[in-house]
PDB file of C-alpha atoms in Angstrom:
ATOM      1  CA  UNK H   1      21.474   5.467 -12.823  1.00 80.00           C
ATOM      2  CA  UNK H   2      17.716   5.355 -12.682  1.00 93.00           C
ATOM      3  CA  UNK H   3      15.616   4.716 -14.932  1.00 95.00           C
ATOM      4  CA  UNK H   4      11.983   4.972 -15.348  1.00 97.00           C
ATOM      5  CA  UNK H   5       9.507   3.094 -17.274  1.00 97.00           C
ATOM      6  CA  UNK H   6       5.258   2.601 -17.868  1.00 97.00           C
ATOM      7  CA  UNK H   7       5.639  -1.286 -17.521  1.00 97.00           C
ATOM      8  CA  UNK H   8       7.795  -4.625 -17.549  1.00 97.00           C
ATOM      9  CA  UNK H   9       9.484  -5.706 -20.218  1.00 97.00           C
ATOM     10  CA  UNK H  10      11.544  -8.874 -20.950  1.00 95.00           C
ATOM     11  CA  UNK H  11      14.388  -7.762 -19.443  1.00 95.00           C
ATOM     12  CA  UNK H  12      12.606  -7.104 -15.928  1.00 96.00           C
ATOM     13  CA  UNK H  13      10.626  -9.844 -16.351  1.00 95.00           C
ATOM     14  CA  UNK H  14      14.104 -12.278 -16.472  1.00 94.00           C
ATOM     15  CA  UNK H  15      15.076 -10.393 -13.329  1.00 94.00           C
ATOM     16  CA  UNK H  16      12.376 -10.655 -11.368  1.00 95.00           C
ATOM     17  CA  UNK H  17      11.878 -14.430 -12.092  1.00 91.00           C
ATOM     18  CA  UNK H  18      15.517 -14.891 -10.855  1.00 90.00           C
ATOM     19  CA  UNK H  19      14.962 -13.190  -7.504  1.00 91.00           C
ATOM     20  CA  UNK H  20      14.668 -15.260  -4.187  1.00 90.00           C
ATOM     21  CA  UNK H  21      12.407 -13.014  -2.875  1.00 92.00           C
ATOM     22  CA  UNK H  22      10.425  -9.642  -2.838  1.00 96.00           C
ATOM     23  CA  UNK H  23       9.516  -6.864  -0.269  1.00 97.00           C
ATOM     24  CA  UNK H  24       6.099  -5.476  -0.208  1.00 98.00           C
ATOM     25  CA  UNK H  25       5.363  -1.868   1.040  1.00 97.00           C
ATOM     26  CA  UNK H  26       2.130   0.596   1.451  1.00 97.00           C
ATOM     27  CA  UNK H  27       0.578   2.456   4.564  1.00 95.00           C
ATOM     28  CA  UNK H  28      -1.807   4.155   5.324  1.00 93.00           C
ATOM     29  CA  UNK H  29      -3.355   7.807   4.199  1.00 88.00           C
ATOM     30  CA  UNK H  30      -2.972   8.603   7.811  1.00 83.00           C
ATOM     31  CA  UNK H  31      -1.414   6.759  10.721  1.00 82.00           C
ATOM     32  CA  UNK H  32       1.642   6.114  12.599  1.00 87.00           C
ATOM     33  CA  UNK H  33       2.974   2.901  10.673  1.00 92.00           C
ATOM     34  CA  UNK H  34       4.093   2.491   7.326  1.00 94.00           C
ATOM     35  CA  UNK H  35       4.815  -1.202   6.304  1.00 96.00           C
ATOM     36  CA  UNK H  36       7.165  -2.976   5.008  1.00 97.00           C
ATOM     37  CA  UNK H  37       7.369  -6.846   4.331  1.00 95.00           C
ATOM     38  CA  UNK H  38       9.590  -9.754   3.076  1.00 94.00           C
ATOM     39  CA  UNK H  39       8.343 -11.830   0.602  1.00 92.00           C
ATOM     40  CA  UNK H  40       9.765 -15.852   0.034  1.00 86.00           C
ATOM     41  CA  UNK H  41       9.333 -18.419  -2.330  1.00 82.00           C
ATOM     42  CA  UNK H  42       8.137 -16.457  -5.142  1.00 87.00           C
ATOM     43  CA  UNK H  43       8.510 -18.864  -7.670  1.00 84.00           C
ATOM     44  CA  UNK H  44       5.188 -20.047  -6.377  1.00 86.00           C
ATOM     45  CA  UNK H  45       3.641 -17.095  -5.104  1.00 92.00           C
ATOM     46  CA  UNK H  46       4.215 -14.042  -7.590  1.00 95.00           C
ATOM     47  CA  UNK H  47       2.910 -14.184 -11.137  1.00 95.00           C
ATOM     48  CA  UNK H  48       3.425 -11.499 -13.670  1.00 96.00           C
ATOM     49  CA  UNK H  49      -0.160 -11.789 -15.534  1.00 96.00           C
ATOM     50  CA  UNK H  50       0.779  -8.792 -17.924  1.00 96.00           C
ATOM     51  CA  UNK H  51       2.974  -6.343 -18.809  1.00 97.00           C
ATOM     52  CA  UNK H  52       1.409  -4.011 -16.367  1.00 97.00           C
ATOM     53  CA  UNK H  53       0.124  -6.527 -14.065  1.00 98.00           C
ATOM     54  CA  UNK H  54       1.440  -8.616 -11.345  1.00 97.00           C
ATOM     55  CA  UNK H  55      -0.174 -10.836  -8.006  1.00 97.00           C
ATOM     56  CA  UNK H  56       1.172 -12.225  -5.160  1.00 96.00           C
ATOM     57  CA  UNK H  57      -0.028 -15.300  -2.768  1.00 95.00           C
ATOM     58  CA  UNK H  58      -0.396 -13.720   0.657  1.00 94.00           C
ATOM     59  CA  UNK H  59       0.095 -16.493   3.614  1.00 92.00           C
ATOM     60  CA  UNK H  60      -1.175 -16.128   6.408  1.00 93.00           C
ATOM     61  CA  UNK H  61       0.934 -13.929   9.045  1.00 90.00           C
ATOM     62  CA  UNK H  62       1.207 -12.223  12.188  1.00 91.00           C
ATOM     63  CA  UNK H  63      -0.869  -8.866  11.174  1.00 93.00           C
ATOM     64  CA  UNK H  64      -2.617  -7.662   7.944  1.00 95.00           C
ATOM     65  CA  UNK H  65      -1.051  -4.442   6.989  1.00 96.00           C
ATOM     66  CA  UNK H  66      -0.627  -4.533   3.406  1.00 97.00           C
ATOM     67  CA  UNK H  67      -4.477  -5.872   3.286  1.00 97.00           C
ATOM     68  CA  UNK H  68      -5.954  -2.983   5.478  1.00 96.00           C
ATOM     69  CA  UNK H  69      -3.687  -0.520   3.562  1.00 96.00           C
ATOM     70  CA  UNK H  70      -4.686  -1.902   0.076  1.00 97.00           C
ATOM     71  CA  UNK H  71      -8.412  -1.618   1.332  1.00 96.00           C
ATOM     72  CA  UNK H  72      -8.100   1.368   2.296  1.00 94.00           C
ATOM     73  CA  UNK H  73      -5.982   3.805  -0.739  1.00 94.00           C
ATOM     74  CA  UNK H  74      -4.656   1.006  -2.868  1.00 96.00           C
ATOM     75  CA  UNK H  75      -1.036   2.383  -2.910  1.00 96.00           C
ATOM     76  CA  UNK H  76       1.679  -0.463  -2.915  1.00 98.00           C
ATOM     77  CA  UNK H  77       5.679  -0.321  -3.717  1.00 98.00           C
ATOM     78  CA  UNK H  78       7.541  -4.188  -4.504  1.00 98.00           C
ATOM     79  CA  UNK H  79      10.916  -4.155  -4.647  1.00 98.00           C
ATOM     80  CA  UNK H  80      13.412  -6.715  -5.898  1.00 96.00           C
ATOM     81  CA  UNK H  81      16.812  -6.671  -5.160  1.00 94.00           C
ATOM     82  CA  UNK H  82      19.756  -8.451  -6.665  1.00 92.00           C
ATOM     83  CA  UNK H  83      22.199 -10.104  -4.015  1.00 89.00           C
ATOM     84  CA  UNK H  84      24.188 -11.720  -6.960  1.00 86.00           C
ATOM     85  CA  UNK H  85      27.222 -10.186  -9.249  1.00 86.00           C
ATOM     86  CA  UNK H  86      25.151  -8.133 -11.469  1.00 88.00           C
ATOM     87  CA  UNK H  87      23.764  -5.273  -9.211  1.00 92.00           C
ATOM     88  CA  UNK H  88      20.253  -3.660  -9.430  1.00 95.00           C
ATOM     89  CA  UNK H  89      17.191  -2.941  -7.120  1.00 96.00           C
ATOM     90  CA  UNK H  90      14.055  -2.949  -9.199  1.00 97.00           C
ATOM     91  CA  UNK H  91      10.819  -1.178  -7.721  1.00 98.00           C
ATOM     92  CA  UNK H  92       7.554  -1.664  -8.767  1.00 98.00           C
ATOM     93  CA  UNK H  93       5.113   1.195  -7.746  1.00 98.00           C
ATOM     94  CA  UNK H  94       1.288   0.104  -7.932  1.00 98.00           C
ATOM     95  CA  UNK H  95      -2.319   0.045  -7.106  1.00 98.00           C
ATOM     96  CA  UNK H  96      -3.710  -2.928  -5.756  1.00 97.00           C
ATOM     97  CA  UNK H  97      -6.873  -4.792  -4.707  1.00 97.00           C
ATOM     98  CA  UNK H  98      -7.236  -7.928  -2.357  1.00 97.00           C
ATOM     99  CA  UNK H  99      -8.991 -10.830  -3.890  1.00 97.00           C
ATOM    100  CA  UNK H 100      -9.808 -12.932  -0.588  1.00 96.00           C
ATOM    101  CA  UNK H 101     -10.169 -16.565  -0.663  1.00 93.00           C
ATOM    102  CA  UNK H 102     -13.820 -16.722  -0.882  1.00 92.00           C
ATOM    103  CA  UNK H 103     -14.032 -14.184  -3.606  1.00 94.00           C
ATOM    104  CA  UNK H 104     -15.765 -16.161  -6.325  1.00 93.00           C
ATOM    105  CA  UNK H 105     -12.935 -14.741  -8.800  1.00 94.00           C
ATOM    106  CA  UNK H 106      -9.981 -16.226  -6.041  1.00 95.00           C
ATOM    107  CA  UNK H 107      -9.798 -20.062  -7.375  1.00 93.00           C
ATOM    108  CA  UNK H 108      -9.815 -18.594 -10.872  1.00 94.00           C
ATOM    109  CA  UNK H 109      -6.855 -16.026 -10.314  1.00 95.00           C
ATOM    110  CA  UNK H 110      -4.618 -18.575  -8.406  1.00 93.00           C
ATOM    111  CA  UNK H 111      -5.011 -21.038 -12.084  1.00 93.00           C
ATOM    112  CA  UNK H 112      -4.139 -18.202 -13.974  1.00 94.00           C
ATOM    113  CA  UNK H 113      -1.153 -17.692 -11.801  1.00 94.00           C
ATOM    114  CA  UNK H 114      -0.138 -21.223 -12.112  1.00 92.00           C
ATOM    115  CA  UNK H 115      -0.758 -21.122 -15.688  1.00 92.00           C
ATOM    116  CA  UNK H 116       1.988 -17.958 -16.020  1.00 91.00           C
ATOM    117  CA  UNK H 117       4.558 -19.706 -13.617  1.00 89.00           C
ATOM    118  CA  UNK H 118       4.112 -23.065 -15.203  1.00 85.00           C
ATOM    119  CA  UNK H 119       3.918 -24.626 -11.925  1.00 81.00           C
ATOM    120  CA  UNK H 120       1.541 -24.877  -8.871  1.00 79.00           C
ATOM    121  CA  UNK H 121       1.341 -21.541  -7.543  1.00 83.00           C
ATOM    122  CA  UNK H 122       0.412 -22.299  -3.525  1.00 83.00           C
ATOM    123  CA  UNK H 123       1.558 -21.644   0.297  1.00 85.00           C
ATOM    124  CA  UNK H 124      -0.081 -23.244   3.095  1.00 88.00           C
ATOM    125  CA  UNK H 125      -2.387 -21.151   4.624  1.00 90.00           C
ATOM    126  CA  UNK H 126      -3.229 -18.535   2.136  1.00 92.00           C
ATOM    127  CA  UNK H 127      -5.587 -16.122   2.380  1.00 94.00           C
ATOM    128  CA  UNK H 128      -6.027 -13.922  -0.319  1.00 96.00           C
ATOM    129  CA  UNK H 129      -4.562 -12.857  -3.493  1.00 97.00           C
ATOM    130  CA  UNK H 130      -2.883  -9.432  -3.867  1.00 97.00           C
ATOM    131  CA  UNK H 131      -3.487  -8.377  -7.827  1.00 98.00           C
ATOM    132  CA  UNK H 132      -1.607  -5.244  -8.489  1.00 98.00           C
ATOM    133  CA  UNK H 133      -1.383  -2.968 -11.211  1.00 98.00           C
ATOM    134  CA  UNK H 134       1.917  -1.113 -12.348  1.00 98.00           C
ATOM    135  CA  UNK H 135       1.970   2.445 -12.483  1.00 97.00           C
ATOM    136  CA  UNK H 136       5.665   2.833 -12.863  1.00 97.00           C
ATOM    137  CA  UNK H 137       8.479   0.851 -13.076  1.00 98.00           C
ATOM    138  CA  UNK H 138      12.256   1.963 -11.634  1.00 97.00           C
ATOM    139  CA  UNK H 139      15.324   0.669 -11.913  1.00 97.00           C
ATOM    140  CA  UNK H 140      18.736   1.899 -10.092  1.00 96.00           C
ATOM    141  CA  UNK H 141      22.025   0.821  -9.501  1.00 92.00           C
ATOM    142  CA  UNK H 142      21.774  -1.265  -6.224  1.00 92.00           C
ATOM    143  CA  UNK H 143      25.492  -0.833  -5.268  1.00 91.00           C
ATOM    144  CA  UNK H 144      24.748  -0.825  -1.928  1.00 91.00           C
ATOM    145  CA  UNK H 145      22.989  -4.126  -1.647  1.00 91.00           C
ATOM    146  CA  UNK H 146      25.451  -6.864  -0.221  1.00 89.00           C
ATOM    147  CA  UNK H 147      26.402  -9.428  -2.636  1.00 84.00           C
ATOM    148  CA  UNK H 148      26.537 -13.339  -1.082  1.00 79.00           C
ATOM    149  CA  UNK H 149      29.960 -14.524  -2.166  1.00 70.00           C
ATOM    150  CA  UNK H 150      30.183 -18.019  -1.624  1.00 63.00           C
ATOM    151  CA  UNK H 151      33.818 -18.253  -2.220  1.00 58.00           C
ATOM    152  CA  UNK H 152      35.020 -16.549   1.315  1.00 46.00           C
ATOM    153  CA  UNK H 153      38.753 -16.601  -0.285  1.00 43.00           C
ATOM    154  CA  UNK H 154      38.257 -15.033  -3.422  1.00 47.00           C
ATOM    155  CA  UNK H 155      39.618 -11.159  -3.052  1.00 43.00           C
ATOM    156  CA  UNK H 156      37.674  -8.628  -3.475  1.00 43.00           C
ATOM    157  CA  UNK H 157      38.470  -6.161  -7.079  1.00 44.00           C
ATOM    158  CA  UNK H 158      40.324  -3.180  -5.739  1.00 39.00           C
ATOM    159  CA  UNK H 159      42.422  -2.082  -3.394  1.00 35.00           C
ATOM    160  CA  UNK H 160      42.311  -0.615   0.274  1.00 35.00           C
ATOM    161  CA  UNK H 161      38.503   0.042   1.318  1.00 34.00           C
ATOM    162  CA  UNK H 162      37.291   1.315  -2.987  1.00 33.00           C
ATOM    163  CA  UNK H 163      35.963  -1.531  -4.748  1.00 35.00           C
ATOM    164  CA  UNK H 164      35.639  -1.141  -8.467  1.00 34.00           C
ATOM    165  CA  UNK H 165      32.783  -1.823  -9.795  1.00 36.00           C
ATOM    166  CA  UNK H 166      32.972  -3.732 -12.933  1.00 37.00           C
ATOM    167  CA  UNK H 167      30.832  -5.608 -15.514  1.00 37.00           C
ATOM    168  CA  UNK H 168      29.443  -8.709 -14.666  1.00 40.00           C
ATOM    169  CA  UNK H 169      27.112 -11.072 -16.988  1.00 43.00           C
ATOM    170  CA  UNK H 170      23.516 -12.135 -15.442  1.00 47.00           C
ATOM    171  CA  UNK H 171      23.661 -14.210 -12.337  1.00 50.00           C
ATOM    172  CA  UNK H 172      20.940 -16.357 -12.865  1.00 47.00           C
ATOM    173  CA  UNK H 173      22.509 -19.121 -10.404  1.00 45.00           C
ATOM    174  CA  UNK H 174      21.168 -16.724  -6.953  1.00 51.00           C
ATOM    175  CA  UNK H 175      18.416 -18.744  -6.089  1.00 58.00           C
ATOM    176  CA  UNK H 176      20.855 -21.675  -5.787  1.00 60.00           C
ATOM    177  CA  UNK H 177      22.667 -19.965  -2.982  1.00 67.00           C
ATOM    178  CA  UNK H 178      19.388 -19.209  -0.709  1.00 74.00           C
ATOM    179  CA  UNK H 179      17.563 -22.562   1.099  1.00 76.00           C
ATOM    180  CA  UNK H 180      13.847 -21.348   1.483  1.00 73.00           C
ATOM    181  CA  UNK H 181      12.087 -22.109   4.726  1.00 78.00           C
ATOM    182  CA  UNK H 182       9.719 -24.690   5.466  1.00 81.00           C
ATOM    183  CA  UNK H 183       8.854 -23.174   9.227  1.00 84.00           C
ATOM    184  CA  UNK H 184       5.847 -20.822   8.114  1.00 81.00           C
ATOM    185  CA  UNK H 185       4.419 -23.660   5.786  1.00 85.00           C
ATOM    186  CA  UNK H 186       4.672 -26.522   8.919  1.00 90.00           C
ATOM    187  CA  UNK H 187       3.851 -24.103  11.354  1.00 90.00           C
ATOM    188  CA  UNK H 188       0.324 -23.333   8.772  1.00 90.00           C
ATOM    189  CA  UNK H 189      -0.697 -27.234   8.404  1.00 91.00           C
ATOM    190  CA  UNK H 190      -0.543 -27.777  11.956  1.00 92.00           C
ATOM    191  CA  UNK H 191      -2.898 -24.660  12.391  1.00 92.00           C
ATOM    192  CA  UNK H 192      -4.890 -26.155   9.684  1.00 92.00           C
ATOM    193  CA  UNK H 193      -5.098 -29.609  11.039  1.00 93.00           C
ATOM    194  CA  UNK H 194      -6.426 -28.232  14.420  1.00 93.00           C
ATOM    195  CA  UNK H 195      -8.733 -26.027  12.770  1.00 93.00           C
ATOM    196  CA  UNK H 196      -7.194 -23.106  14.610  1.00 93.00           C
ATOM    197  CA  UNK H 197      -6.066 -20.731  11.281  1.00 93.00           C
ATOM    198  CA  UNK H 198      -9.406 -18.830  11.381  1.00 92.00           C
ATOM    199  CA  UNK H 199      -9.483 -17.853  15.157  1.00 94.00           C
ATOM    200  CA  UNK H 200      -5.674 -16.801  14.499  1.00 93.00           C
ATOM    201  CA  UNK H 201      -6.832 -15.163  11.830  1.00 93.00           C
ATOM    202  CA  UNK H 202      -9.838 -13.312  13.802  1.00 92.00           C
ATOM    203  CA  UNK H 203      -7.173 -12.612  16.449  1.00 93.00           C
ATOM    204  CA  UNK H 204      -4.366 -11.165  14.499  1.00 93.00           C
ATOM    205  CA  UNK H 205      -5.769 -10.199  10.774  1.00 94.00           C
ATOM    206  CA  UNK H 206      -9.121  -8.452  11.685  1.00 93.00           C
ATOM    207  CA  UNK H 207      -7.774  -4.914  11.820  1.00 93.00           C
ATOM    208  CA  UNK H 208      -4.172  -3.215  11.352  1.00 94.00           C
ATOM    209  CA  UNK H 209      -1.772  -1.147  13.337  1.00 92.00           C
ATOM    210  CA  UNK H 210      -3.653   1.690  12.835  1.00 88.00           C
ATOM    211  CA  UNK H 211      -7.236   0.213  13.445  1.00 88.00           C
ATOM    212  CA  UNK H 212      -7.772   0.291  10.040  1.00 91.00           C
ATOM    213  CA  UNK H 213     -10.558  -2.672   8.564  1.00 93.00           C
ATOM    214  CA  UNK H 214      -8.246  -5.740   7.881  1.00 94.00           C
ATOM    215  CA  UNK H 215      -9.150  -9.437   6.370  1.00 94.00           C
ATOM    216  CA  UNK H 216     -12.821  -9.313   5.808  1.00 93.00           C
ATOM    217  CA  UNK H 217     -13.399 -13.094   6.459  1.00 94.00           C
ATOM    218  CA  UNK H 218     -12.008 -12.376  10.077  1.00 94.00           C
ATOM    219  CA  UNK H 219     -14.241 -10.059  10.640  1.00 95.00           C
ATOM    220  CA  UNK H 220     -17.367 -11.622   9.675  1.00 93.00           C
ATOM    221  CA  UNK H 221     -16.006 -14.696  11.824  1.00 93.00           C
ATOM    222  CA  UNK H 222     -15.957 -12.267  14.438  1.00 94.00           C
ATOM    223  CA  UNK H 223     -19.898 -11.266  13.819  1.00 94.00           C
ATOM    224  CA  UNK H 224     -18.326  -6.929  13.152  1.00 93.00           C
ATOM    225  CA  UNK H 225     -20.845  -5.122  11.693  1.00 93.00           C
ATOM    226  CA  UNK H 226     -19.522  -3.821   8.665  1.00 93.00           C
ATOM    227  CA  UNK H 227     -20.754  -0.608   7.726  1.00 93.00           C
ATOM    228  CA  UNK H 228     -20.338   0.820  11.203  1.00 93.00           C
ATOM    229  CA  UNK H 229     -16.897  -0.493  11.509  1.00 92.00           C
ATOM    230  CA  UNK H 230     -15.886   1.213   8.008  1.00 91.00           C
ATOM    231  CA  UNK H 231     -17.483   4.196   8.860  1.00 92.00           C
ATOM    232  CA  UNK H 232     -15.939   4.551  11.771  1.00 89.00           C
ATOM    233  CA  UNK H 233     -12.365   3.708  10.349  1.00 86.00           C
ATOM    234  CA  UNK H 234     -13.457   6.633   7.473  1.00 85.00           C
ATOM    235  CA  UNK H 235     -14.228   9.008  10.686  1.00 85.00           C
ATOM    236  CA  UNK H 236     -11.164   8.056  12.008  1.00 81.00           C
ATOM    237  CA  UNK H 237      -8.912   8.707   8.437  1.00 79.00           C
ATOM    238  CA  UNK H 238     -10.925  12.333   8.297  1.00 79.00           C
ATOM    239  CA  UNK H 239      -9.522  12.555  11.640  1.00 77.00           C
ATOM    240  CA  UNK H 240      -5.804  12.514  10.961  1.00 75.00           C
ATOM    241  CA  UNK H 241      -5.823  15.081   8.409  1.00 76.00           C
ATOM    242  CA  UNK H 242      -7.020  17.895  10.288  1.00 74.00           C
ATOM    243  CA  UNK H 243      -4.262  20.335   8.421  1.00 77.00           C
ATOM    244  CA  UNK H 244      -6.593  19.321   5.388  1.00 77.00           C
ATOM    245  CA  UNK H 245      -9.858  19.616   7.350  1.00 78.00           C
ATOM    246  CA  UNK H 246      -9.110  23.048   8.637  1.00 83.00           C
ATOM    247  CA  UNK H 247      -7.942  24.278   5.111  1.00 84.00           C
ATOM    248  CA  UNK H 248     -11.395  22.887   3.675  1.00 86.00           C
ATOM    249  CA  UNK H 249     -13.343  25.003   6.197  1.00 88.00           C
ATOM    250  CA  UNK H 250     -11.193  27.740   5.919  1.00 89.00           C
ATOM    251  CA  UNK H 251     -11.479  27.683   2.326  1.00 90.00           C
ATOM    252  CA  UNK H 252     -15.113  27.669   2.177  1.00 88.00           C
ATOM    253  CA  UNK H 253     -15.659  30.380   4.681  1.00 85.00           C
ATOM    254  CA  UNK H 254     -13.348  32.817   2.626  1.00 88.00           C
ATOM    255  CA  UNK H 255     -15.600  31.470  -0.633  1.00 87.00           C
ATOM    256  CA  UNK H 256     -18.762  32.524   1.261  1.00 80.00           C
ATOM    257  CA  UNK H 257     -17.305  35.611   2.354  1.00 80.00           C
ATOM    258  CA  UNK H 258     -16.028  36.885  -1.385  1.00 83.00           C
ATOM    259  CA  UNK H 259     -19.508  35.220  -2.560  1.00 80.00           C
ATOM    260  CA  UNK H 260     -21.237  37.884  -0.769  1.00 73.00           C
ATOM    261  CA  UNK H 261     -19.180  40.713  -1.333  1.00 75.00           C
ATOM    262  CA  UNK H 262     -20.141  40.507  -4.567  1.00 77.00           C
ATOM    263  CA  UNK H 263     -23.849  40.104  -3.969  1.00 71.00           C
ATOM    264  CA  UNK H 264     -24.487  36.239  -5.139  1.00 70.00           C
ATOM    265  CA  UNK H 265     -25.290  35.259  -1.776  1.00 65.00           C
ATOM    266  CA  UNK H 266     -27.789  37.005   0.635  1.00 64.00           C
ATOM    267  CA  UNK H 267     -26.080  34.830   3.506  1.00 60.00           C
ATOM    268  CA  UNK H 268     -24.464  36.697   5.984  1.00 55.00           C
ATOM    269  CA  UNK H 269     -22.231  35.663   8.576  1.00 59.00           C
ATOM    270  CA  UNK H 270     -23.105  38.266  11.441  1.00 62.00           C
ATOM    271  CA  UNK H 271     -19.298  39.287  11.794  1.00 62.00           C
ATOM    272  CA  UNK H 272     -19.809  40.488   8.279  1.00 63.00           C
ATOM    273  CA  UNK H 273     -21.941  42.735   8.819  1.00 67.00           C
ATOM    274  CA  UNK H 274     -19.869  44.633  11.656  1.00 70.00           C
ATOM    275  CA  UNK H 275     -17.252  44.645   8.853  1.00 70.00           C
ATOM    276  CA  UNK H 276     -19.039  46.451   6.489  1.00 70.00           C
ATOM    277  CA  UNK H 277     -20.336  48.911   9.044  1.00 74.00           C
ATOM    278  CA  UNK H 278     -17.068  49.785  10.055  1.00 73.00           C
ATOM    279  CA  UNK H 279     -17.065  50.554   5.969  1.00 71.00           C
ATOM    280  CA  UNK H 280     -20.010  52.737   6.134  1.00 72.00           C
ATOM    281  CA  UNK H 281     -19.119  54.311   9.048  1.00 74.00           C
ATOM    282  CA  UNK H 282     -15.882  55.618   7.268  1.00 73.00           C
ATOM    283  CA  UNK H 283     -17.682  56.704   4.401  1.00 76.00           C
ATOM    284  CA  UNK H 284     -20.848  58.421   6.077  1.00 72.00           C
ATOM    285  CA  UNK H 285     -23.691  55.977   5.062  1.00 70.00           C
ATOM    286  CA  UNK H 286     -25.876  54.944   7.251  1.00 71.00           C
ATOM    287  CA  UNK H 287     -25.153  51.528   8.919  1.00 63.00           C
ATOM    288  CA  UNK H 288     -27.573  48.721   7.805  1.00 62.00           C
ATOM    289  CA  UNK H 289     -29.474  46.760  10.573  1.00 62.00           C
ATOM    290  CA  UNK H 290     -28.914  43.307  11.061  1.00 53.00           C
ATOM    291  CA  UNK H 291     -32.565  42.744  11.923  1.00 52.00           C
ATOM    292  CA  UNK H 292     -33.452  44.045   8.408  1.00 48.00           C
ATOM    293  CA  UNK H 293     -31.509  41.405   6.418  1.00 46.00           C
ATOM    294  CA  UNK H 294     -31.968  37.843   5.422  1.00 46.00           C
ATOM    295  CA  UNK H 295     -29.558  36.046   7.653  1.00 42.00           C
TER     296      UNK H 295
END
């Protein structure tokens, strides 16, 4: 059954800590692509900070969607999922910011973080900080999630193909089941070591899918001016919602129109004034000149 709620409490809190990992998901206002992402090792990457507020280490990767998206409208969804006895998917729907690792505020968020976890919160090659804040929590069922069963002889509860579902206390032994792995964090200190993670970076996390602005420390390493490249990403958004564009003019050519019916405006679209001709010559008044009115 789901349920709803306006932010964690202790019970989510014991969940999510006992989770192996996390997916992250946003896109765009406009685009093609809408993103979704696996998250590891969150025992030193995700913090809850507050009942309404959680952040996330992001590592260095192959592309930059969930920055450009959270740049861009702010809307993310994580989800946690249990793979254990005790089903339940847990979705956490917020609005985030990117705190990037020269931010002045970065060094200070990633203590806090390790102050919450009480560990070291790190990943080789990070590059920014993903602080979100909860709009919503959910929680439903998860029946359909697989569950690992370690013991490949123990028989399933139920008969034929319907499997009962039945009550089962916390698993709080999942993590022991999953081996994290080391290749993104080996594959990042080589990187590192040859002093090569920024031109990846200006490569692969300067923009997304969709063109939209990505890491911002890419593109100043790749000398992108700016304003002109966010206004023309904001030309380009404006662009893909020309259903909303066209209603907007439409919209305010029907205002003007019942505007000056009704006298408040002396403007005059010239395919007005045929209109109310047409009126006058139905009536018997004489038809008024264009050339005599303020157009």
């Amino acid at each position: 059954m789901v349920k709803y709620y306006p932010s964690l409490n202790e019970n989510h809190i014991d969940f999510i800590t006992s989770q192996p990992l996390f997916f992250v998901a946003s896109a765009p206002w406009a685009g093609e692509h809408i993103n979704v992402s696996p998250k590891g090792h969150p025992s030193r990457t995700f913090s809850i900070l507050g009942p309404n507020t959680v952040a996330y280490l992001d590592a260095t990767g192959s592309g930059c969607e969930t920055i450009s998206h959270v740049y861009e409208n702010g809307r993310v969804t994580v989800m946690f999922c249990s793979f254990g006895p005790s089903p339940q998917i847990m979705r956490l729907f917020c609005k985030g910011r990117v705190v990037e690792k020269w931010d002045q505020y970065y060094q200070e968020l990633r203590a806090k973080m390790a102050t919450e976890n009480g560990g070291e919160v790190d990943v080789t090659g990070a590059r920014a900080i993903i602080v979100l804040k909860i709009k919503k929590v959910q929680t439903s069922c998860g029946f359909g999630v697989p569950m690992i069963n370690n013991d490949k002889n123990a028989p399933l509860e139920g008969t034929g193909d319907a499997v009962t579902l039945v009550e089962h206390d916390e698993d709080t032994t999942a993590n022991e089941d999953w081996k994290p792995r080391e290749t993104m964090d080996t594959w990042a200190r080589k990187m590192l070591e040859k002093q090569e993670l920024m031109d990846y970076q200006k490569m692969s996390n300067h923009q997304s899918l969709d063109g939209l602005p990505g890491l911002l420390s890419a593109r100043r390493a790749l000398d992108q001016n700016l304003a002109i490249e966010d206004t023309k990403a904001w030309f380009q958004k404006v662009s893909r919602q020309q259903d909303a564009v066209f209603f907007g003019i439409g919209l305010g050519v029907l205002l003007m129109i019942v505007l000056s019916l009704v006298g408040v405006l002396s403007i005059r679209p010239l395919f007005l004034y045929h209109f109310l001709n047409y009126q006058r010559r139905q009536i018997g008044v004489p038809e008024e000149s264009v050339h005599k009115s303020e157009l």
